[in-house]
Coordinates of C-alpha atoms in Angstrom, one line a residue:
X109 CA -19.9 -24.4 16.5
X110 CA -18.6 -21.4 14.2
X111 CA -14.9 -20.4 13.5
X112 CA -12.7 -19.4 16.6
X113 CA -13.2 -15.5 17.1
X114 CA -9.7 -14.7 15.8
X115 CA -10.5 -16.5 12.6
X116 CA -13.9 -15.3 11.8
X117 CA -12.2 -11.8 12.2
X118 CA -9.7 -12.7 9.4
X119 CA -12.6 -14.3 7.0
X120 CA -15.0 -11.1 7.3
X121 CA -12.2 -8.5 6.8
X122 CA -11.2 -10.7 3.6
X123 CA -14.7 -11.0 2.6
X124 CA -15.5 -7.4 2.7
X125 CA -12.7 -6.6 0.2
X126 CA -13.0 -9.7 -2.0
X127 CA -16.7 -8.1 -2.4
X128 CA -15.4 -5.1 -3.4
X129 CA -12.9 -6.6 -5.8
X130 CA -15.8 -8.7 -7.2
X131 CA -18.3 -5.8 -7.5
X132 CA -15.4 -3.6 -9.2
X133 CA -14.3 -6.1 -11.4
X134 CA -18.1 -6.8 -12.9
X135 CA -18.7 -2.9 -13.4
X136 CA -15.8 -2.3 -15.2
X137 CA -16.8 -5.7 -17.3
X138 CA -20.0 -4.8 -18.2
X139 CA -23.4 -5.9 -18.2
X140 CA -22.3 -8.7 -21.0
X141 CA -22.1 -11.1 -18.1
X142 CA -25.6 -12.8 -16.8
X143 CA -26.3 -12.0 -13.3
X144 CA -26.5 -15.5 -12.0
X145 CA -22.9 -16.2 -13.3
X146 CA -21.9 -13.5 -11.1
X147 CA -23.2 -14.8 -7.7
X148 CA -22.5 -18.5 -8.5
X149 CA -20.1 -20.0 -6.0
X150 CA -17.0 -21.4 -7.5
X151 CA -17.7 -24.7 -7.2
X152 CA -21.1 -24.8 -7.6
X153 CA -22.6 -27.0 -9.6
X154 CA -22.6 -25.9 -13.3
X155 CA -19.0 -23.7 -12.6
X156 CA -15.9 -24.5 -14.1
X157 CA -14.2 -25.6 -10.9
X158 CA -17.3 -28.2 -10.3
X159 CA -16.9 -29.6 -13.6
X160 CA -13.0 -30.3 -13.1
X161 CA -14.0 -31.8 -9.9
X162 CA -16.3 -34.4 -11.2
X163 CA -13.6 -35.3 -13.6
X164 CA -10.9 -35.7 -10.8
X165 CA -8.8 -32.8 -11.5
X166 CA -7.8 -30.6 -8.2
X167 CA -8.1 -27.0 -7.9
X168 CA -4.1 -26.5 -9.7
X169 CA -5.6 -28.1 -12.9
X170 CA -8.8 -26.2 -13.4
X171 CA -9.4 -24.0 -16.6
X172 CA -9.0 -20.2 -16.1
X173 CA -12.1 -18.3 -16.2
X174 CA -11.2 -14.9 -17.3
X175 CA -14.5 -13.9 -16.3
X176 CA -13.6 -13.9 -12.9
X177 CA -11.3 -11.8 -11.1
X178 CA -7.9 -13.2 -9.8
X179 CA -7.3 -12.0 -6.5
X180 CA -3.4 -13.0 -5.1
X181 CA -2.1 -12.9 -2.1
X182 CA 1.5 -11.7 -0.8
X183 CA 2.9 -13.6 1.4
X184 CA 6.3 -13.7 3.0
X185 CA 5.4 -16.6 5.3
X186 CA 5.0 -14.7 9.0
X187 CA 1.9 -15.0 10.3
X188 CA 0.1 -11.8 9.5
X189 CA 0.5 -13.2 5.3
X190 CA -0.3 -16.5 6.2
X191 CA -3.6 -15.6 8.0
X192 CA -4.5 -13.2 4.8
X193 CA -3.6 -16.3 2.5
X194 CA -5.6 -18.6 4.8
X195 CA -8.2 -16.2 4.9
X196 CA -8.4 -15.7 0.6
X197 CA -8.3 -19.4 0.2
X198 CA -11.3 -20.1 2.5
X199 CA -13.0 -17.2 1.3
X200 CA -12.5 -17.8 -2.9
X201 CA -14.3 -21.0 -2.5
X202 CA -17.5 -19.7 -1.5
X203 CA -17.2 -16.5 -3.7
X204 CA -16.7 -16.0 -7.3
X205 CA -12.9 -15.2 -7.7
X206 CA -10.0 -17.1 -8.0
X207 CA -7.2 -17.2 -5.9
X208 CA -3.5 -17.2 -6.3
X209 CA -0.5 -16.2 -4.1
X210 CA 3.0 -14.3 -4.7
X211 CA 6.1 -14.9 -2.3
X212 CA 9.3 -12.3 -3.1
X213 CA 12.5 -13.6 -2.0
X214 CA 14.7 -10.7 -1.2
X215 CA 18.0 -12.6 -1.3
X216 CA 18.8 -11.0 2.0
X217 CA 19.4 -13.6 4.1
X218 CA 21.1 -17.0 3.7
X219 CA 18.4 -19.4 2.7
X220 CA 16.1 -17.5 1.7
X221 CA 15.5 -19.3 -1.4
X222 CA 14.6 -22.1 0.7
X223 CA 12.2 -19.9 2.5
X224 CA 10.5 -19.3 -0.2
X225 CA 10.2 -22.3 -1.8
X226 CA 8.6 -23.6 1.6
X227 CA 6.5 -20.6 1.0
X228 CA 5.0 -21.6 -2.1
X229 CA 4.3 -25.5 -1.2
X230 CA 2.4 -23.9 1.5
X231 CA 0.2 -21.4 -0.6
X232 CA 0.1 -24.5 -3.0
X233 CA -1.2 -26.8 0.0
X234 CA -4.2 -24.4 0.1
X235 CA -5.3 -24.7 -3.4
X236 CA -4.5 -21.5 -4.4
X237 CA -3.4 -20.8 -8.2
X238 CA -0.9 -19.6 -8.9
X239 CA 1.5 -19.5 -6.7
X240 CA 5.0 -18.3 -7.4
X241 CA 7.9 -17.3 -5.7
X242 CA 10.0 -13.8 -7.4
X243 CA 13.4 -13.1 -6.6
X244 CA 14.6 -9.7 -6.6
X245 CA 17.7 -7.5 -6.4
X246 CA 17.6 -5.4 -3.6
X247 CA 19.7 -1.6 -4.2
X248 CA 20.8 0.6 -1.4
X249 CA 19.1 4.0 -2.3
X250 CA 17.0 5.6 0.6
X251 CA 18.4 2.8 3.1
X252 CA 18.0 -0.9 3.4
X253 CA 14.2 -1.0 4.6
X254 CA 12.8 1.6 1.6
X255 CA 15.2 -0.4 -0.6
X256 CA 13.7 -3.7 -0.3
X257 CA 10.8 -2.1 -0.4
X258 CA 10.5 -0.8 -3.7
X259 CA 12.1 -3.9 -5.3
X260 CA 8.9 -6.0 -3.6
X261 CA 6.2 -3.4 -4.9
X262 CA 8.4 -3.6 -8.4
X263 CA 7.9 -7.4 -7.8
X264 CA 4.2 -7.6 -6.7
X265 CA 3.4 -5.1 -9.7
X266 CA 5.2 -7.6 -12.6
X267 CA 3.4 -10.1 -11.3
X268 CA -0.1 -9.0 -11.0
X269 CA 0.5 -7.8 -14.9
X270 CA 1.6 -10.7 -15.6
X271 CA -1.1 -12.9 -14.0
X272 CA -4.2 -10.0 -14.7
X273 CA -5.0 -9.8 -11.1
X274 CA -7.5 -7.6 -10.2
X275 CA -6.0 -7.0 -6.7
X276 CA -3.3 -7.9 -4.4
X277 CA -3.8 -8.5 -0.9
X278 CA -1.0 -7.5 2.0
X279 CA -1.2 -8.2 5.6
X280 CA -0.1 -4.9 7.0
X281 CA -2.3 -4.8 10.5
X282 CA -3.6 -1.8 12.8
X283 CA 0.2 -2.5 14.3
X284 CA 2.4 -1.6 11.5
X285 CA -0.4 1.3 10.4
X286 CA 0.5 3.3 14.3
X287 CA 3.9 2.6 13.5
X288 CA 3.8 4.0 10.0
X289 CA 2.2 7.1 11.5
X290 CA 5.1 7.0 14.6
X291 CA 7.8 7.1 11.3
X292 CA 6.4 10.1 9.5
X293 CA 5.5 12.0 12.7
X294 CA 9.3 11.2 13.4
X295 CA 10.4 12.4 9.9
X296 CA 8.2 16.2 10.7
X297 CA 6.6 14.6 7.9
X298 CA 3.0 16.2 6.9
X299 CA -0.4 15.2 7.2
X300 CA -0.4 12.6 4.1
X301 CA 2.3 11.2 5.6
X302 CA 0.6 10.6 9.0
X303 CA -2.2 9.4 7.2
X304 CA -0.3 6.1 7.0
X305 CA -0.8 3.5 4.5
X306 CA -4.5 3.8 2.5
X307 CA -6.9 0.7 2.7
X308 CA -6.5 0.8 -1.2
X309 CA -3.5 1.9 -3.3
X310 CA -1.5 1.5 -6.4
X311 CA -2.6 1.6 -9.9
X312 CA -6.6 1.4 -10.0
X313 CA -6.4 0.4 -6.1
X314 CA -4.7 -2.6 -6.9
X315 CA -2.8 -3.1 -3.2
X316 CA -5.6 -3.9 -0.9
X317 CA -4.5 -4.0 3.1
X318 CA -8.0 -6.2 4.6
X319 CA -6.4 -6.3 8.4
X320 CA -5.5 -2.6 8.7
X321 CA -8.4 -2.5 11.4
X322 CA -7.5 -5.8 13.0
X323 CA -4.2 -6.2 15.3
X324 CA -0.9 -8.2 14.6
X325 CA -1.9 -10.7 17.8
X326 CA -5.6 -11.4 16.3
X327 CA -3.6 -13.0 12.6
X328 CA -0.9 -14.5 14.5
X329 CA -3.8 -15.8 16.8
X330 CA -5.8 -17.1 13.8
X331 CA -2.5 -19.2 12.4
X332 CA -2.0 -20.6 15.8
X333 CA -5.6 -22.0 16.4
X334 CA -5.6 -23.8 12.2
X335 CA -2.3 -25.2 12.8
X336 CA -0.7 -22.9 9.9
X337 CA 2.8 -22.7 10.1
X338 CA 4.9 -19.2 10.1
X339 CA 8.1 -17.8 9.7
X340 CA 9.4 -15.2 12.0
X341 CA 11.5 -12.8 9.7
X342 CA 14.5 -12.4 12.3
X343 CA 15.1 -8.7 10.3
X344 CA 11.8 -8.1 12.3
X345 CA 13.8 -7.8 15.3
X346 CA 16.7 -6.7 14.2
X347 CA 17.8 -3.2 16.1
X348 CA 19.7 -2.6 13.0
X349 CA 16.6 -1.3 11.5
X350 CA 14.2 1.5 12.3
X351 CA 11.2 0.1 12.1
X352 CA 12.3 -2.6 14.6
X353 CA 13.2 -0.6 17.2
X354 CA 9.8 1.3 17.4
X355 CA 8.1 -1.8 17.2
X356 CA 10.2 -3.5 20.3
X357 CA 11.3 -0.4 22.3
X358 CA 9.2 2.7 21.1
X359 CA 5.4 1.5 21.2
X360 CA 5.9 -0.5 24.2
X361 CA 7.9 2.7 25.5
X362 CA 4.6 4.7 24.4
X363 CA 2.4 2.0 26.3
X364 CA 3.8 2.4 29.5
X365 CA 3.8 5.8 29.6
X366 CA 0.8 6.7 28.5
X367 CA -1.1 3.3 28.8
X368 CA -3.0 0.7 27.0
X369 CA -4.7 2.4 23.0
X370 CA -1.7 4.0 21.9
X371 CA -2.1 2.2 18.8
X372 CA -5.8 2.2 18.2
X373 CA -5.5 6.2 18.7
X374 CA -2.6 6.3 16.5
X375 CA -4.7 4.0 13.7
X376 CA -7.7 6.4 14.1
X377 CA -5.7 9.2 13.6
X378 CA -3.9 7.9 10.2
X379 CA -7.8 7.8 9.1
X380 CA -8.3 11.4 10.4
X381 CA -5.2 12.6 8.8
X382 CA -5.9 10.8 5.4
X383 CA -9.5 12.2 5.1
X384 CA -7.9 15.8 5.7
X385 CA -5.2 15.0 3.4
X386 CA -7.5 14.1 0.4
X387 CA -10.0 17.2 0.9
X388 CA -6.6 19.4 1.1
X389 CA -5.5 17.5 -2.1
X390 CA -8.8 18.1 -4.4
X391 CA -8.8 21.7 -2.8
X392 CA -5.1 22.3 -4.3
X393 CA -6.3 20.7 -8.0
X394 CA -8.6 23.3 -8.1
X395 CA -6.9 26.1 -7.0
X396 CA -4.1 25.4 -9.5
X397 CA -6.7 26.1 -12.3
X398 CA -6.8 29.6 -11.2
X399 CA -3.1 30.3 -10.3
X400 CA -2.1 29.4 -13.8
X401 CA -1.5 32.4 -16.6
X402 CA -2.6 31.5 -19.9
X403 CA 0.8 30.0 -20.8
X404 CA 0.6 27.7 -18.3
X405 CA 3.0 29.0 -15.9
X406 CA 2.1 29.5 -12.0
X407 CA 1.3 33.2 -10.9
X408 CA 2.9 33.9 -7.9
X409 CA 0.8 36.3 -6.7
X410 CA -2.1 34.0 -7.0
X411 CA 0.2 31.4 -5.2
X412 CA 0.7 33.9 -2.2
X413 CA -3.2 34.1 -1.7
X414 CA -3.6 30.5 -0.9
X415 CA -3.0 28.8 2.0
X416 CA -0.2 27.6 2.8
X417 CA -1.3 23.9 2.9
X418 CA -3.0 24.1 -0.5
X419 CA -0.2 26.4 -2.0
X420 CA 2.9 24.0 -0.9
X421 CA 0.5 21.1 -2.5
X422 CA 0.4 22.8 -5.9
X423 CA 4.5 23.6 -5.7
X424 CA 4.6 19.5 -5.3
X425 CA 2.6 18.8 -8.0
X426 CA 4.0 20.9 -10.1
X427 CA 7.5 19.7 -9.0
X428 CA 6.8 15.8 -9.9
X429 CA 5.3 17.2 -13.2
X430 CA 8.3 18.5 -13.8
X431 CA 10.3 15.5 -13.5
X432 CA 11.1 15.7 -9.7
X433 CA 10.9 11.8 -8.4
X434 CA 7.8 12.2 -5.6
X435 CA 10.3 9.8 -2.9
X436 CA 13.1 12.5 -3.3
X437 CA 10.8 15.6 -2.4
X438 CA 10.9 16.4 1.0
X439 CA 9.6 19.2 2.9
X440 CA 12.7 21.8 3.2
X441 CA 12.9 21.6 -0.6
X442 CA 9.1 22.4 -0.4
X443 CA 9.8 25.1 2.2
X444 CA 12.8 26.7 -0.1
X445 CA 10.4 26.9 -3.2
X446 CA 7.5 28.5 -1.1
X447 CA 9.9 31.0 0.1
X448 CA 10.3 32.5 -3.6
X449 CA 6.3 33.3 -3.6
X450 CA 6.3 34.4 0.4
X451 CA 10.0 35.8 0.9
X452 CA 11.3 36.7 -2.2
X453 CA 14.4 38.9 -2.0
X454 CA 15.8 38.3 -5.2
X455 CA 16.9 34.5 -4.3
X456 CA 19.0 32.6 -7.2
X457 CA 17.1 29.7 -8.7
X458 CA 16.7 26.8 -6.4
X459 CA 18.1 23.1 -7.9
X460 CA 16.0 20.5 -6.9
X461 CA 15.8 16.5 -7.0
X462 CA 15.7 14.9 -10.5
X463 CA 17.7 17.8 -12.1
X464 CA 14.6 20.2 -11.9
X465 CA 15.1 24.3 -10.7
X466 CA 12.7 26.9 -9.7
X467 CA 13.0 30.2 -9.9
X468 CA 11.0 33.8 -10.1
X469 CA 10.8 35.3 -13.1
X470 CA 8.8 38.6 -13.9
X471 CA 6.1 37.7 -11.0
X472 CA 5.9 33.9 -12.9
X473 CA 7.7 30.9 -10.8
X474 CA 9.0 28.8 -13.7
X475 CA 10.0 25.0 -12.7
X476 CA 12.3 23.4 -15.4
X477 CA 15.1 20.8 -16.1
X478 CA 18.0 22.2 -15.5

């Protein structure tokens, strides 16, 4: 008798990454590696892992092999991390990667140090290596939720430096991918905001999200049925925060009125949006070529012959290349720049985040410190 559903649908959606991690890891390695290295199981006979075993050791003690990729896990403990780092741990054994798992303690709550130590002798408990838990200083700029945020991506990218991971695995399901798209759609966000989060991101596609097609029930399903422990992050239903409230009161809100799917549809159409998003985005890099004078600076009446989707995407880029931070840039700073190639009536220069201006000068836009 095989796996209960819930937790074969964990394994394969780990598995499908893990063999992309694998088969990117060995490309960019080179051929130097013999082939049968590369499809030997961990702890098949003749690997490192098999030969610690016959001397006694556990999985903790056995040698690196830098010849294999280190995949880690991050996991805060609730049941959509704990599946994932179920689901690595199964799956490293049978694969040729090794496994490892990072916990961030955001110092938010009282305890939480605890927390995360009980998250690490768990990760531990499942033989992965290593397992650490990183505490961080949360700020206060963009709000508490994008706060803690960027100090756990600062976190997660230390460590998988510091480790050489080839990839980090998050638990972010179909759930929190139609609420993403519910965010930006409440923000009038654009499209590559819709698009929600990306299967792959970060430097070199180092954030890999395996459950984005699977729902929040199916993980916490798959923790129930193996006995796995979780923690239920009480800011998770906390009204105090945004993404709370759409979770508790907005989808099921959505679900009632307009029945059961809302957030498959809203899932398919973050994969819609991002596949428009990235043609848009390649169409814009290669417009810019030609709106460009031989100094460099943009032309604006090349600017005004573009659409206005691939036109506003050159003024961004061009913005963040001029020091403008990317989180800062929002879309009526987009729309007041635009309005100097499409309603120009003279307009004073335009001060933008990260001390950067823009202004019309002799039919050039010129984008600057200030």
């Amino acid at each position: 008798m095989g796996p209960h559903p819930a937790v074969a649908a964990i394994r394969l959606a780990v598995r499908r990454v893990l063999h992309d991690v694998i088969t990117e890891f060995h490309r960019h390695a080179g051929p130097d590696r013999p082939a049968e290295a590369a499809r030997r199981p961990a702890h098949a006979a003749g690997s490192p892992y098999a030969e610690a075993a016959a001397a006694g050791g556990s999985r903790t003690a056995l040698p690196e092999r830098p010849d294999t990729p280190l995949v880690l896990v991050a996991c805060s403990g609730g049941a959509d991390s704990m599946a994932l780092a179920s689901a690595l741990a199964f799956e490293a054994r049978k694969l040729d990667v090794r496994a490892g798992g990072i916990t961030v303690d955001h110092n938010l709550q009282l305890g939480s140090g605890l927390r995360a130590a009980e998250v690490v002798t768990r990760l531990t408990a499942m033989d992965l290596d290593p397992v650490e838990a990183v505490a961080v200083h949360v700020g206060r700029e963009g709000g508490p939720e994008a706060a803690a945020r960027d100090a756990r991506y600062a976190a997660l990218d230390a460590a998988a430096e510091r480790h050489g991971a080839a990839a980090v695995l998050l638990g972010h399901t179909r759930d929190d991918q139609a609420e993403t798209v519910l965010l930006g759609l409440a923000r009038g966000s654009g499209i590559r905001s819709l698009s929600g989060m990306a299967a792959a991101s970060g430097p070199a596609g180092r954030y890999r999200r395996p459950f984005l097609q699977l729902d929040r029930q199916t993980a916490r399903k798959a923790c129930l049925v193996q006995s796995i422990p979780v923690w239920d992050d009480p800011h998770n239903i906390d009204p105090a925060y945004t993404r709370s409230r759409l979770r508790h009161e907005g989808l099921p809100a959505l679900e009632k009125a307009l029945g059961k799917g809302v957030v498959e549809a809203l899932a398919r159409t973050a994969q819609l949006s991002r596949d428009d998003a990235d043609a848009l985005d390649t169409w814009a890099a290669e417009a810019e070529l030609t709106v460009r004078d031989e100094t460099g600076r943009l032309e604006c009446a090349g600017l005004y012959a573009l659409p206005p989707a691939v036109r506003r995407r050159v003024l961004r880029r061009a913005l963040i290349e001029a020091g403008a931070p990317a989180g800062s840039l929002f879309a009526r700073h987009l729309e007041e720049v635009d309005r100097l190639i499409t309603g120009w009536r003279g307009q004073r220069a335009i001060n933008l985040p990260g001390r950067v201006e823009a202004l019309r000068q002799g039919g050039r836009l010129v984008i600057r410190q200030s």
